[in-house]
Tab-separated table of C-alpha atoms and ligand atoms in Angstrom:
chain	number	residue	atom	x	y	z
A	5	UNK	CA	-21.046	38.035	-189.230
A	6	UNK	CA	-18.698	37.765	-186.549
A	7	UNK	CA	-21.133	38.257	-184.003
A	8	UNK	CA	-23.054	35.302	-185.328
A	9	UNK	CA	-20.333	32.722	-185.212
A	10	UNK	CA	-19.458	33.972	-181.560
A	11	UNK	CA	-23.029	33.877	-180.145
A	12	UNK	CA	-25.372	30.655	-180.189
A	13	UNK	CA	-28.476	32.410	-181.238
A	14	UNK	CA	-28.685	32.842	-185.258
A	15	UNK	CA	-30.440	36.252	-185.800
A	16	UNK	CA	-32.023	37.957	-189.056
A	17	UNK	CA	-29.265	39.695	-190.884
A	18	UNK	CA	-31.591	42.683	-191.423
A	19	UNK	CA	-33.669	44.601	-189.353
A	20	UNK	CA	-37.742	45.397	-190.703
A	21	UNK	CA	-38.430	48.571	-192.419
A	22	UNK	CA	-42.013	48.301	-193.826
A	23	UNK	CA	-44.282	45.815	-192.259
A	24	UNK	CA	-47.733	44.388	-193.916
A	25	UNK	CA	-50.994	43.596	-191.433
A	26	UNK	CA	-52.069	40.269	-191.215
A	27	UNK	CA	-55.705	39.549	-191.254
A	28	UNK	CA	-56.541	36.900	-188.251
A	29	UNK	CA	-59.613	34.665	-189.115
A	30	UNK	CA	-61.500	31.980	-186.858
A	31	UNK	CA	-61.731	28.492	-187.801
A	32	UNK	CA	-65.615	28.476	-188.236
A	33	UNK	CA	-64.376	31.016	-190.991
A	34	UNK	CA	-61.908	28.931	-192.384
A	35	UNK	CA	-64.366	26.294	-192.605
A	36	UNK	CA	-66.312	28.353	-194.846
A	37	UNK	CA	-63.581	29.457	-196.767
A	38	UNK	CA	-62.435	26.189	-197.701
A	39	UNK	CA	-65.638	25.177	-198.768
A	40	UNK	CA	-65.842	28.396	-201.006
A	41	UNK	CA	-62.514	27.442	-202.732
A	42	UNK	CA	-62.738	23.949	-203.130
A	43	UNK	CA	-60.545	22.546	-200.490
A	44	UNK	CA	-57.803	23.840	-202.997
A	45	UNK	CA	-55.574	26.442	-200.876
A	46	UNK	CA	-54.206	27.671	-204.446
A	47	UNK	CA	-57.993	29.447	-204.547
A	48	UNK	CA	-58.196	30.647	-201.076
A	49	UNK	CA	-57.822	34.815	-201.247
A	50	UNK	CA	-54.152	35.719	-199.907
A	51	UNK	CA	-55.638	38.110	-197.314
A	52	UNK	CA	-57.442	35.281	-195.786
A	53	UNK	CA	-54.369	33.748	-194.976
A	54	UNK	CA	-52.419	33.907	-191.798
A	55	UNK	CA	-49.210	32.413	-192.459
A	56	UNK	CA	-48.571	31.754	-196.388
A	57	UNK	CA	-46.087	29.139	-196.856
A	58	UNK	CA	-47.381	28.264	-200.400
A	59	UNK	CA	-44.392	29.266	-202.141
A	60	UNK	CA	-40.917	31.025	-201.870
A	61	UNK	CA	-41.667	31.796	-205.132
A	62	UNK	CA	-41.717	35.618	-205.877
A	63	UNK	CA	-42.741	36.399	-202.248
A	64	UNK	CA	-39.345	37.355	-200.692
A	65	UNK	CA	-39.161	40.868	-198.749
A	66	UNK	CA	-36.701	43.338	-201.215
A	67	UNK	CA	-34.092	45.259	-199.569
A	68	UNK	CA	-33.674	48.936	-199.355
A	69	UNK	CA	-31.141	48.588	-202.295
A	70	UNK	CA	-33.610	46.710	-204.342
A	71	UNK	CA	-36.125	49.245	-203.611
A	72	UNK	CA	-34.091	52.092	-204.357
A	73	UNK	CA	-32.969	50.313	-207.838
A	74	UNK	CA	-36.841	50.231	-208.503
A	75	UNK	CA	-36.845	53.688	-208.136
A	76	UNK	CA	-33.466	54.122	-210.634
A	77	UNK	CA	-34.451	51.360	-213.331
A	78	UNK	CA	-33.961	52.725	-216.580
A	79	UNK	CA	-37.236	51.897	-218.449
A	80	UNK	CA	-35.757	52.511	-222.347
A	81	UNK	CA	-36.848	49.833	-224.580
A	82	UNK	CA	-33.374	48.831	-226.240
A	83	UNK	CA	-30.489	49.059	-224.496
A	84	UNK	CA	-31.585	49.938	-220.700
A	85	UNK	CA	-28.416	50.708	-218.372
A	86	UNK	CA	-30.155	48.371	-216.074
A	87	UNK	CA	-30.185	45.478	-218.391
A	88	UNK	CA	-26.149	45.826	-218.405
A	89	UNK	CA	-26.199	45.974	-214.774
A	90	UNK	CA	-28.306	42.873	-214.382
A	91	UNK	CA	-26.094	41.087	-217.377
A	92	UNK	CA	-22.847	41.851	-215.533
A	93	UNK	CA	-24.362	40.671	-212.393
A	94	UNK	CA	-25.053	37.218	-214.013
A	95	UNK	CA	-21.874	37.012	-215.864
A	96	UNK	CA	-19.783	37.348	-212.696
A	97	UNK	CA	-21.766	34.361	-210.952
A	98	UNK	CA	-22.297	31.958	-214.005
A	99	UNK	CA	-19.519	33.246	-216.959
A	100	UNK	CA	-22.351	32.476	-218.998
A	101	UNK	CA	-21.930	34.603	-222.594
A	102	UNK	CA	-25.591	34.772	-223.507
A	103	UNK	CA	-27.962	35.989	-221.023
A	104	UNK	CA	-31.722	36.353	-221.969
A	105	UNK	CA	-33.953	37.885	-219.239
A	106	UNK	CA	-37.783	36.496	-218.969
A	107	UNK	CA	-40.722	37.540	-216.605
A	108	UNK	CA	-39.729	33.990	-215.124
A	109	UNK	CA	-38.742	30.933	-214.911
A	110	UNK	CA	-41.520	28.643	-217.278
A	111	UNK	CA	-40.783	31.688	-219.659
A	112	UNK	CA	-37.045	30.747	-220.063
A	113	UNK	CA	-38.359	26.977	-220.156
A	114	UNK	CA	-40.979	27.704	-222.563
A	115	UNK	CA	-38.462	29.273	-225.074
A	116	UNK	CA	-35.787	26.929	-224.245
A	117	UNK	CA	-38.278	23.466	-225.269
A	118	UNK	CA	-40.145	25.079	-228.023
A	119	UNK	CA	-36.601	24.882	-229.806
A	120	UNK	CA	-35.302	21.805	-228.211
A	121	UNK	CA	-38.173	19.729	-227.540
A	122	UNK	CA	-40.088	17.819	-229.802
A	123	UNK	CA	-42.202	14.506	-230.086
A	124	UNK	CA	-39.611	11.826	-229.818
A	125	UNK	CA	-37.229	13.896	-227.831
A	126	UNK	CA	-36.856	13.294	-224.078
A	127	UNK	CA	-34.892	15.466	-221.264
A	128	UNK	CA	-33.449	13.738	-217.964
A	129	UNK	CA	-33.322	15.522	-214.922
A	130	UNK	CA	-32.998	14.658	-210.939
A	131	UNK	CA	-36.300	15.898	-210.551
A	132	UNK	CA	-38.104	18.117	-213.405
A	133	UNK	CA	-40.369	20.871	-211.524
A	134	UNK	CA	-43.642	20.711	-212.573
A	135	UNK	CA	-43.614	23.882	-214.733
A	136	UNK	CA	-40.393	22.327	-216.510
A	137	UNK	CA	-42.386	18.869	-217.008
A	138	UNK	CA	-44.915	20.936	-218.003
A	139	UNK	CA	-43.323	23.121	-220.287
A	140	UNK	CA	-41.305	19.719	-222.129
A	141	UNK	CA	-44.480	17.752	-222.200
A	142	UNK	CA	-46.021	20.377	-223.947
A	143	UNK	CA	-43.619	20.793	-226.707
A	144	UNK	CA	-44.370	17.398	-226.881
A	145	UNK	CA	-41.103	15.823	-225.766
A	146	UNK	CA	-40.788	13.798	-222.851
A	147	UNK	CA	-39.639	14.281	-218.842
A	148	UNK	CA	-37.772	11.855	-217.159
A	149	UNK	CA	-36.631	11.955	-213.656
A	150	UNK	CA	-33.122	10.187	-212.771
A	151	UNK	CA	-32.736	11.067	-208.939
A	152	UNK	CA	-30.854	8.450	-206.782
A	153	UNK	CA	-32.566	6.177	-204.797
A	154	UNK	CA	-31.599	7.954	-201.281
A	155	UNK	CA	-33.257	10.631	-202.546
A	156	UNK	CA	-36.552	9.006	-202.958
A	157	UNK	CA	-36.624	8.150	-199.456
A	158	UNK	CA	-38.093	10.582	-196.735
A	159	UNK	CA	-36.266	9.006	-194.159
A	160	UNK	CA	-33.138	8.206	-195.126
A	161	UNK	CA	-30.503	10.988	-193.913
A	162	UNK	CA	-27.791	12.035	-196.527
A	163	UNK	CA	-25.815	15.418	-197.070
A	164	UNK	CA	-26.771	15.254	-201.359
A	165	UNK	CA	-30.589	13.421	-201.598
A	166	UNK	CA	-30.830	16.192	-204.747
A	167	UNK	CA	-28.168	13.887	-206.846
A	168	UNK	CA	-28.731	12.311	-209.958
A	169	UNK	CA	-28.099	8.877	-210.259
A	170	UNK	CA	-25.342	9.032	-212.636
A	171	UNK	CA	-25.511	5.031	-213.322
A	172	UNK	CA	-28.887	5.751	-214.340
A	173	UNK	CA	-28.251	8.708	-216.906
A	174	UNK	CA	-25.808	6.030	-218.295
A	175	UNK	CA	-28.027	3.466	-218.829
A	176	UNK	CA	-30.507	5.479	-219.873
A	177	UNK	CA	-28.393	7.638	-222.686
A	178	UNK	CA	-27.803	4.358	-224.220
A	179	UNK	CA	-31.209	2.992	-224.142
A	180	UNK	CA	-32.739	6.063	-225.550
A	181	UNK	CA	-29.841	6.887	-228.118
A	182	UNK	CA	-28.253	10.099	-227.876
A	183	UNK	CA	-29.804	11.744	-230.729
A	184	UNK	CA	-33.070	11.898	-228.692
A	185	UNK	CA	-31.622	13.679	-226.169
A	186	UNK	CA	-31.277	17.639	-226.880
A	187	UNK	CA	-30.155	18.004	-223.169
A	188	UNK	CA	-29.570	16.973	-219.875
A	189	UNK	CA	-30.651	19.086	-216.968
A	190	UNK	CA	-29.935	19.046	-213.318
A	191	UNK	CA	-32.281	21.152	-210.635
A	192	UNK	CA	-30.341	22.900	-207.797
A	193	UNK	CA	-31.474	22.628	-205.315
A	194	UNK	CA	-34.125	19.973	-206.286
A	195	UNK	CA	-37.657	21.609	-205.724
A	196	UNK	CA	-39.797	18.680	-206.105
A	197	UNK	CA	-37.469	16.447	-204.565
A	198	UNK	CA	-37.347	17.895	-200.842
A	199	UNK	CA	-35.423	21.201	-201.634
A	200	UNK	CA	-32.270	18.750	-201.424
A	201	UNK	CA	-28.481	19.558	-202.515
A	202	UNK	CA	-27.067	18.500	-205.654
A	203	UNK	CA	-23.203	17.907	-204.783
A	204	UNK	CA	-20.745	19.353	-206.726
A	205	UNK	CA	-18.898	15.903	-207.666
A	206	UNK	CA	-22.424	15.187	-208.853
A	207	UNK	CA	-22.417	18.025	-211.160
A	208	UNK	CA	-18.800	16.990	-212.448
A	209	UNK	CA	-20.027	13.724	-212.793
A	210	UNK	CA	-22.856	14.711	-215.090
A	211	UNK	CA	-21.042	16.626	-217.035
A	212	UNK	CA	-18.136	13.839	-217.416
A	213	UNK	CA	-21.347	11.673	-218.962
A	214	UNK	CA	-22.491	14.472	-220.991
A	215	UNK	CA	-18.959	15.103	-222.422
A	216	UNK	CA	-18.816	11.438	-223.111
A	217	UNK	CA	-21.886	11.944	-225.595
A	218	UNK	CA	-21.441	14.864	-226.438
A	219	UNK	CA	-24.603	16.298	-224.647
A	220	UNK	CA	-25.279	19.758	-223.060
A	221	UNK	CA	-25.721	20.259	-219.633
A	222	UNK	CA	-28.230	22.875	-218.283
A	223	UNK	CA	-29.090	23.971	-214.713
A	224	UNK	CA	-32.146	24.698	-213.514
A	225	UNK	CA	-30.827	26.845	-211.244
A	226	UNK	CA	-33.778	28.804	-209.295
A	227	UNK	CA	-31.538	27.862	-205.671
A	228	UNK	CA	-28.098	27.937	-206.640
A	229	UNK	CA	-26.993	30.066	-203.992
A	230	UNK	CA	-28.685	27.894	-201.140
A	231	UNK	CA	-27.392	24.847	-202.788
A	232	UNK	CA	-23.893	26.481	-203.165
A	233	UNK	CA	-24.272	26.905	-199.201
A	234	UNK	CA	-24.754	23.488	-198.892
A	235	UNK	CA	-21.789	22.341	-200.386
A	236	UNK	CA	-19.828	24.865	-198.506
A	237	UNK	CA	-20.871	23.185	-195.397
A	238	UNK	CA	-21.123	19.650	-196.531
A	239	UNK	CA	-18.976	19.052	-199.282
A	240	UNK	CA	-14.856	18.516	-198.660
A	241	UNK	CA	-12.720	20.962	-199.806
A	242	UNK	CA	-15.574	23.813	-199.976
A	243	UNK	CA	-15.392	24.887	-196.260
A	244	UNK	CA	-12.891	27.853	-197.382
A	245	UNK	CA	-14.195	28.947	-200.544
A	246	UNK	CA	-16.768	32.010	-201.150
A	247	UNK	CA	-20.185	30.949	-202.093
A	248	UNK	CA	-19.514	32.925	-205.314
A	249	UNK	CA	-16.546	30.863	-206.611
A	250	UNK	CA	-18.817	27.577	-205.335
A	251	UNK	CA	-21.524	29.336	-207.595
A	252	UNK	CA	-18.977	30.026	-210.621
A	253	UNK	CA	-17.829	26.628	-210.489
A	254	UNK	CA	-21.306	24.909	-210.249
A	255	UNK	CA	-22.155	26.840	-213.657
A	256	UNK	CA	-18.548	26.850	-215.225
A	257	UNK	CA	-19.533	22.568	-215.893
A	258	UNK	CA	-22.842	23.927	-217.770
A	259	UNK	CA	-23.599	25.054	-220.866
A	260	UNK	CA	-26.570	26.633	-220.198
A	261	UNK	CA	-29.520	27.363	-217.435
A	262	UNK	CA	-32.599	28.369	-216.420
A	263	UNK	CA	-33.716	30.415	-214.061
A	264	UNK	CA	-36.606	31.757	-211.779
A	265	UNK	CA	-35.285	34.765	-210.344
A	266	UNK	CA	-38.236	34.929	-207.849
A	267	UNK	CA	-35.974	32.542	-205.447
A	268	UNK	CA	-32.487	33.119	-205.168
A	269	UNK	CA	-32.629	36.724	-206.908
A	270	UNK	CA	-34.838	38.165	-204.299
A	271	UNK	CA	-37.601	39.728	-206.286
A	272	UNK	CA	-41.116	39.439	-207.159
A	273	UNK	CA	-41.024	38.816	-210.976
A	274	UNK	CA	-38.326	37.619	-213.046
A	275	UNK	CA	-36.181	35.212	-214.730
A	276	UNK	CA	-33.813	34.287	-217.611
A	277	UNK	CA	-32.218	32.168	-219.522
A	278	UNK	CA	-28.237	32.094	-220.121
A	279	UNK	CA	-26.368	30.092	-222.539
A	280	UNK	CA	-22.632	29.620	-224.174
A	281	UNK	CA	-23.782	28.442	-227.493
A	282	UNK	CA	-24.454	31.515	-229.816
A	283	UNK	CA	-26.593	29.794	-232.342
A	284	UNK	CA	-28.722	28.426	-229.570
A	285	UNK	CA	-29.142	31.764	-228.173
A	286	UNK	CA	-30.326	33.366	-231.636
A	287	UNK	CA	-32.981	31.135	-231.958
A	288	UNK	CA	-33.917	31.582	-227.966
A	289	UNK	CA	-33.967	35.438	-228.949
A	290	UNK	CA	-36.078	35.385	-231.714
A	291	UNK	CA	-38.925	33.278	-229.762
A	292	UNK	CA	-38.067	35.706	-226.917
A	293	UNK	CA	-38.537	38.611	-229.127
A	294	UNK	CA	-42.367	37.372	-230.294
A	295	UNK	CA	-43.688	35.805	-227.092
A	296	UNK	CA	-41.967	38.251	-224.455
A	297	UNK	CA	-40.072	41.115	-225.847
A	298	UNK	CA	-37.082	43.352	-226.865
A	299	UNK	CA	-33.973	40.912	-225.815
A	300	UNK	CA	-32.461	43.706	-223.462
A	301	UNK	CA	-35.910	43.724	-221.392
A	302	UNK	CA	-37.529	40.385	-222.255
A	303	UNK	CA	-40.621	39.805	-220.180
A	304	UNK	CA	-39.417	42.460	-217.676
A	305	UNK	CA	-39.506	46.452	-216.781
A	306	UNK	CA	-36.092	48.020	-216.653
A	307	UNK	CA	-36.793	48.423	-212.558
A	308	UNK	CA	-37.238	44.733	-212.459
A	309	UNK	CA	-33.886	44.077	-213.957
A	310	UNK	CA	-32.205	46.621	-211.516
A	311	UNK	CA	-33.712	44.910	-208.340
A	312	UNK	CA	-32.922	40.978	-209.657
A	313	UNK	CA	-29.163	42.463	-210.252
A	314	UNK	CA	-28.898	44.001	-206.588
A	315	UNK	CA	-30.670	40.449	-205.400
A	316	UNK	CA	-28.032	38.499	-206.914
A	317	UNK	CA	-25.460	40.225	-205.477
A	318	UNK	CA	-27.443	40.196	-201.642
A	319	UNK	CA	-27.752	36.242	-202.227
A	320	UNK	CA	-24.301	35.606	-202.225
A	321	UNK	CA	-23.762	36.801	-198.527
A	322	UNK	CA	-22.912	33.930	-196.302
A	323	UNK	CA	-24.112	35.465	-193.356
A	324	UNK	CA	-27.997	35.576	-194.825
A	325	UNK	CA	-27.829	31.842	-196.154
A	326	UNK	CA	-26.714	30.365	-192.931
A	327	UNK	CA	-29.571	32.482	-191.518
A	328	UNK	CA	-31.636	31.480	-194.407
A	329	UNK	CA	-30.797	27.472	-194.364
A	330	UNK	CA	-31.193	27.776	-190.145
A	331	UNK	CA	-33.926	29.036	-190.051
A	332	UNK	CA	-35.393	26.066	-192.230
A	333	UNK	CA	-33.981	23.610	-189.933
A	334	UNK	CA	-35.055	25.466	-187.058
A	335	UNK	CA	-38.809	24.627	-187.961
A	336	UNK	CA	-37.776	20.972	-189.048
A	337	UNK	CA	-35.871	20.434	-185.450
A	338	UNK	CA	-39.254	21.400	-183.634
A	339	UNK	CA	-41.627	19.173	-185.880
A	340	UNK	CA	-38.899	16.298	-185.074
A	341	UNK	CA	-38.912	16.362	-181.933
A	342	UNK	CA	-42.733	16.007	-181.763
A	343	UNK	CA	-42.344	12.890	-184.123
A	344	UNK	CA	-43.972	14.542	-187.394
A	345	UNK	CA	-42.389	12.834	-190.216
A	346	UNK	CA	-40.478	15.275	-192.622
A	347	UNK	CA	-37.907	14.702	-195.033
A	348	UNK	CA	-34.757	14.632	-193.867
A	349	UNK	CA	-32.158	16.290	-193.498
A	350	UNK	CA	-34.188	19.450	-193.911
A	351	UNK	CA	-33.934	21.330	-197.439
A	352	UNK	CA	-32.782	24.488	-198.229
A	353	UNK	CA	-35.768	26.891	-198.611
A	354	UNK	CA	-38.814	24.641	-197.314
A	355	UNK	CA	-40.062	21.797	-194.868
A	356	UNK	CA	-41.522	18.808	-196.822
A	357	UNK	CA	-44.091	17.021	-194.579
A	358	UNK	CA	-43.977	12.938	-195.487
A	359	UNK	CA	-47.912	12.973	-195.716
A	360	UNK	CA	-47.911	8.757	-196.560
A	361	UNK	CA	-46.252	8.704	-192.799
A	362	UNK	CA	-48.405	11.432	-191.535
A	363	UNK	CA	-51.876	9.837	-192.317
A	364	UNK	CA	-51.504	6.365	-192.995
A	365	UNK	CA	-54.726	5.810	-193.195
A	366	UNK	CA	-55.427	7.763	-196.429
A	367	UNK	CA	-54.577	5.979	-199.504
A	368	UNK	CA	-52.749	7.702	-202.265
A	369	UNK	CA	-56.095	7.806	-204.535
A	370	UNK	CA	-57.488	9.806	-201.250
A	371	UNK	CA	-54.603	12.720	-201.800
A	372	UNK	CA	-53.213	12.651	-198.245
A	373	UNK	CA	-51.175	15.486	-198.885
A	374	UNK	CA	-54.343	17.243	-199.515
A	375	UNK	CA	-55.549	16.419	-196.519
A	376	UNK	CA	-52.807	17.626	-194.672
A	377	UNK	CA	-52.705	20.920	-196.180
A	378	UNK	CA	-56.420	21.582	-195.830
A	379	UNK	CA	-55.971	20.672	-192.574
A	380	UNK	CA	-53.552	23.132	-191.687
A	381	UNK	CA	-55.137	25.932	-193.191
A	382	UNK	CA	-58.229	24.797	-190.693
A	383	UNK	CA	-56.503	24.639	-188.016
A	384	UNK	CA	-53.979	27.357	-188.094
A	385	UNK	CA	-54.748	29.331	-191.315
A	386	UNK	CA	-51.624	27.975	-192.663
A	387	UNK	CA	-51.007	27.923	-196.668
A	388	UNK	CA	-49.217	25.190	-197.602
A	389	UNK	CA	-48.679	22.931	-201.131
A	390	UNK	CA	-49.607	19.573	-201.656
A	391	UNK	CA	-46.894	17.973	-203.597
A	392	UNK	CA	-48.008	14.302	-204.509
A	393	UNK	CA	-50.879	12.698	-206.127
A	394	UNK	CA	-52.748	15.799	-206.709
A	395	UNK	CA	-49.736	17.539	-208.779
A	396	UNK	CA	-47.676	14.814	-210.332
A	397	UNK	CA	-50.295	11.981	-210.118
A	398	UNK	CA	-50.764	10.329	-213.578
A	399	UNK	CA	-53.737	7.414	-214.574
A	400	UNK	CA	-53.264	4.261	-216.599
A	401	UNK	CA	-55.740	2.871	-219.137
A	402	UNK	CA	-58.183	2.241	-216.622
A	403	UNK	CA	-57.941	5.376	-214.725
A	404	UNK	CA	-56.234	4.228	-212.084
A	405	UNK	CA	-53.674	6.650	-210.390
A	406	UNK	CA	-50.154	6.283	-210.914
A	407	UNK	CA	-48.578	7.979	-207.795
A	408	UNK	CA	-45.803	9.498	-207.857
A	409	UNK	CA	-42.521	7.926	-205.629
A	410	UNK	CA	-44.107	10.634	-202.374
A	411	UNK	CA	-47.099	12.339	-201.085
A	412	UNK	CA	-45.529	15.416	-200.005
A	413	UNK	CA	-46.411	18.709	-198.455
A	414	UNK	CA	-44.127	21.812	-199.169
A	415	UNK	CA	-44.167	24.127	-196.475
A	416	UNK	CA	-42.222	26.837	-198.526
A	417	UNK	CA	-40.499	29.607	-196.048
A	418	UNK	CA	-40.728	33.175	-197.934
A	419	UNK	CA	-37.461	34.814	-197.961
A	420	UNK	CA	-36.760	37.518	-195.212
A	421	UNK	CA	-40.540	37.707	-194.594
A	422	UNK	CA	-41.547	35.866	-191.569
A	423	UNK	CA	-40.147	35.986	-187.744
A	424	UNK	CA	-38.927	33.780	-185.451
A	425	UNK	CA	-42.607	33.890	-183.996
A	426	UNK	CA	-44.282	33.366	-187.014
A	427	UNK	CA	-42.390	29.966	-187.382
A	428	UNK	CA	-42.919	29.152	-184.082
A	429	UNK	CA	-46.818	29.563	-184.426
A	430	UNK	CA	-46.604	27.394	-187.473
A	431	UNK	CA	-44.997	24.496	-185.674
A	432	UNK	CA	-47.293	24.435	-182.995
A	433	UNK	CA	-50.465	24.233	-186.022
A	434	UNK	CA	-48.450	21.462	-187.665
A	435	UNK	CA	-47.901	19.737	-184.591
A	436	UNK	CA	-51.632	20.122	-183.028
A	437	UNK	CA	-52.780	18.808	-186.483
A	438	UNK	CA	-50.480	15.739	-186.528
A	439	UNK	CA	-51.834	15.136	-182.678
A	440	UNK	CA	-55.482	14.656	-184.165
A	441	UNK	CA	-53.898	13.130	-187.686
A	442	UNK	CA	-56.714	10.248	-187.258
A	443	UNK	CA	-59.241	12.251	-188.141
A	444	UNK	CA	-58.211	13.353	-190.943
A	445	UNK	CA	-60.245	12.324	-194.120
A	446	UNK	CA	-59.354	12.146	-197.670
A	447	UNK	CA	-60.664	13.762	-200.893
A	448	UNK	CA	-61.670	13.355	-204.143
A	449	UNK	CA	-61.528	15.556	-206.859
A	450	UNK	CA	-64.940	16.903	-208.449
A	451	UNK	CA	-62.896	19.463	-211.262
A	452	UNK	CA	-59.285	19.272	-212.864
A	453	UNK	CA	-57.825	21.004	-215.360
A	454	UNK	CA	-55.941	18.930	-218.573
A	455	UNK	CA	-52.408	19.995	-217.182
A	456	UNK	CA	-50.853	21.675	-213.720
A	457	UNK	CA	-54.276	20.481	-212.049
A	458	UNK	CA	-53.139	21.397	-208.699
A	459	UNK	CA	-53.795	25.098	-209.431
A	460	UNK	CA	-57.089	25.151	-210.203
A	461	UNK	CA	-58.823	21.877	-209.083
A	462	UNK	CA	-61.515	21.944	-206.805
A	463	UNK	CA	-61.667	18.720	-204.213
A	464	UNK	CA	-64.718	17.431	-202.068
A	465	UNK	CA	-63.784	15.729	-198.820
A	466	UNK	CA	-65.114	12.156	-198.223
A	467	UNK	CA	-66.898	10.792	-195.590
B	501	LIG	C1	-37.010	24.139	-209.709
B	501	LIG	C2	-37.652	25.208	-210.106
B	501	LIG	N1	-37.815	25.133	-211.539
B	501	LIG	C3	-38.678	26.206	-212.341
B	501	LIG	C4	-39.508	27.004	-211.753
B	501	LIG	C5	-40.800	27.352	-212.100
B	501	LIG	O1	-40.357	29.202	-211.933
B	501	LIG	P1	-41.575	30.615	-211.882
B	501	LIG	O2	-42.588	29.743	-210.945
B	501	LIG	O3	-40.551	31.777	-212.028
B	501	LIG	O4	-42.001	30.013	-213.551
B	501	LIG	C6	-39.617	26.969	-210.095
B	501	LIG	C7	-41.050	27.541	-209.612
B	501	LIG	O5	-40.956	27.320	-208.145
B	501	LIG	C8	-38.752	25.968	-209.426
B	501	LIG	O6	-39.269	25.456	-208.355
């Protein structure tokens, strides 16, 4: 830590003990692979990817202590020691009374919304992540985003672009009626809105509105530690606070949380649901038993709980978070220097290319984000993820696309996986594609599923 402070170079606060080979492909091979995959990077085999930035979810490198925990996990069906270690760690960070393990974040969402969501109900959030939105809609309820205005403009530089618009929240509650709102949610950091953080003040303000109307507040907490780091660095009064105490304060304003442990718990699988309301927790556990498993393992093995507990301890390390946020910023700086339009400032876990500005000649209905992500694979074998009209586009009664506010391409950086030279390579690929952006063509969808279409859709390039 001291070394990092004295020297200008920020180094990875770990050394590498096990490596995985990367297979190299040629551009001709990748053209063929793309055709086979219907121009959808989700449908490309992972072994055909050179640098995989599709997601930071479940892609972390685990530590030696986590792997040791995998061996040490207690696989008892009920009352596993690993559950109690996990529960203790989650309680230390969040203060939540009832902690319910699930196999991943969306399972926690599914359980929660199968209980509180039904036709006529509506759930506000800064920005719902796609699985959260899908689970709410699947339960028959409506998901509404109330992001602050700055968060919708990639070029505006502000400290907390993930904040919820408090005035809109109040107006929304009054317009829809408290009786239709089972809970308010806030996502930290705001994944679908650029990985931008939410300030402590905003969380406090949301809490105050919730108190005024007697509504519970739930945090979608996947990247809680990255959010806490931003609070420490950017919000007045937090510079001398430990990451743990900032996290504890964040969660003290909430009544419950959903968590995908595949992000800030540094594991490859896992999640949980936590809350203070006993009645709701009992209902959730009843659903859990039917859909996931016994309450002391959820949808997981004891070893997974052990790895989560260890990961939650490691994520609180400030030198890790410093390296983590800086390495994302490093890629952002290189792209900005070359004129590549990205969401500014860079967020916690990913770089978001602004595809609207990147290829201005491709309209939303021809999916500019898809065009950029396909080109990144074609040029350099880099896999990214479209977060725009493919993922969030809706259609009106005339089948005209209603695009989301932003057309983005997300390059999510897996935790503790790639080195600086990998990131330099990624920058080179993006810059090369950007310099030839006028040659990019739009796409049309030739197959789509009724929900979460981006995972399985197939595309054809337009002439
Ligand atoms: C903000 C947010 N919420 C929920 C989820 C869903 O978690 P999981 O993929 O573990 O189901 C994700 C996953 O990326 C996410 O980023």
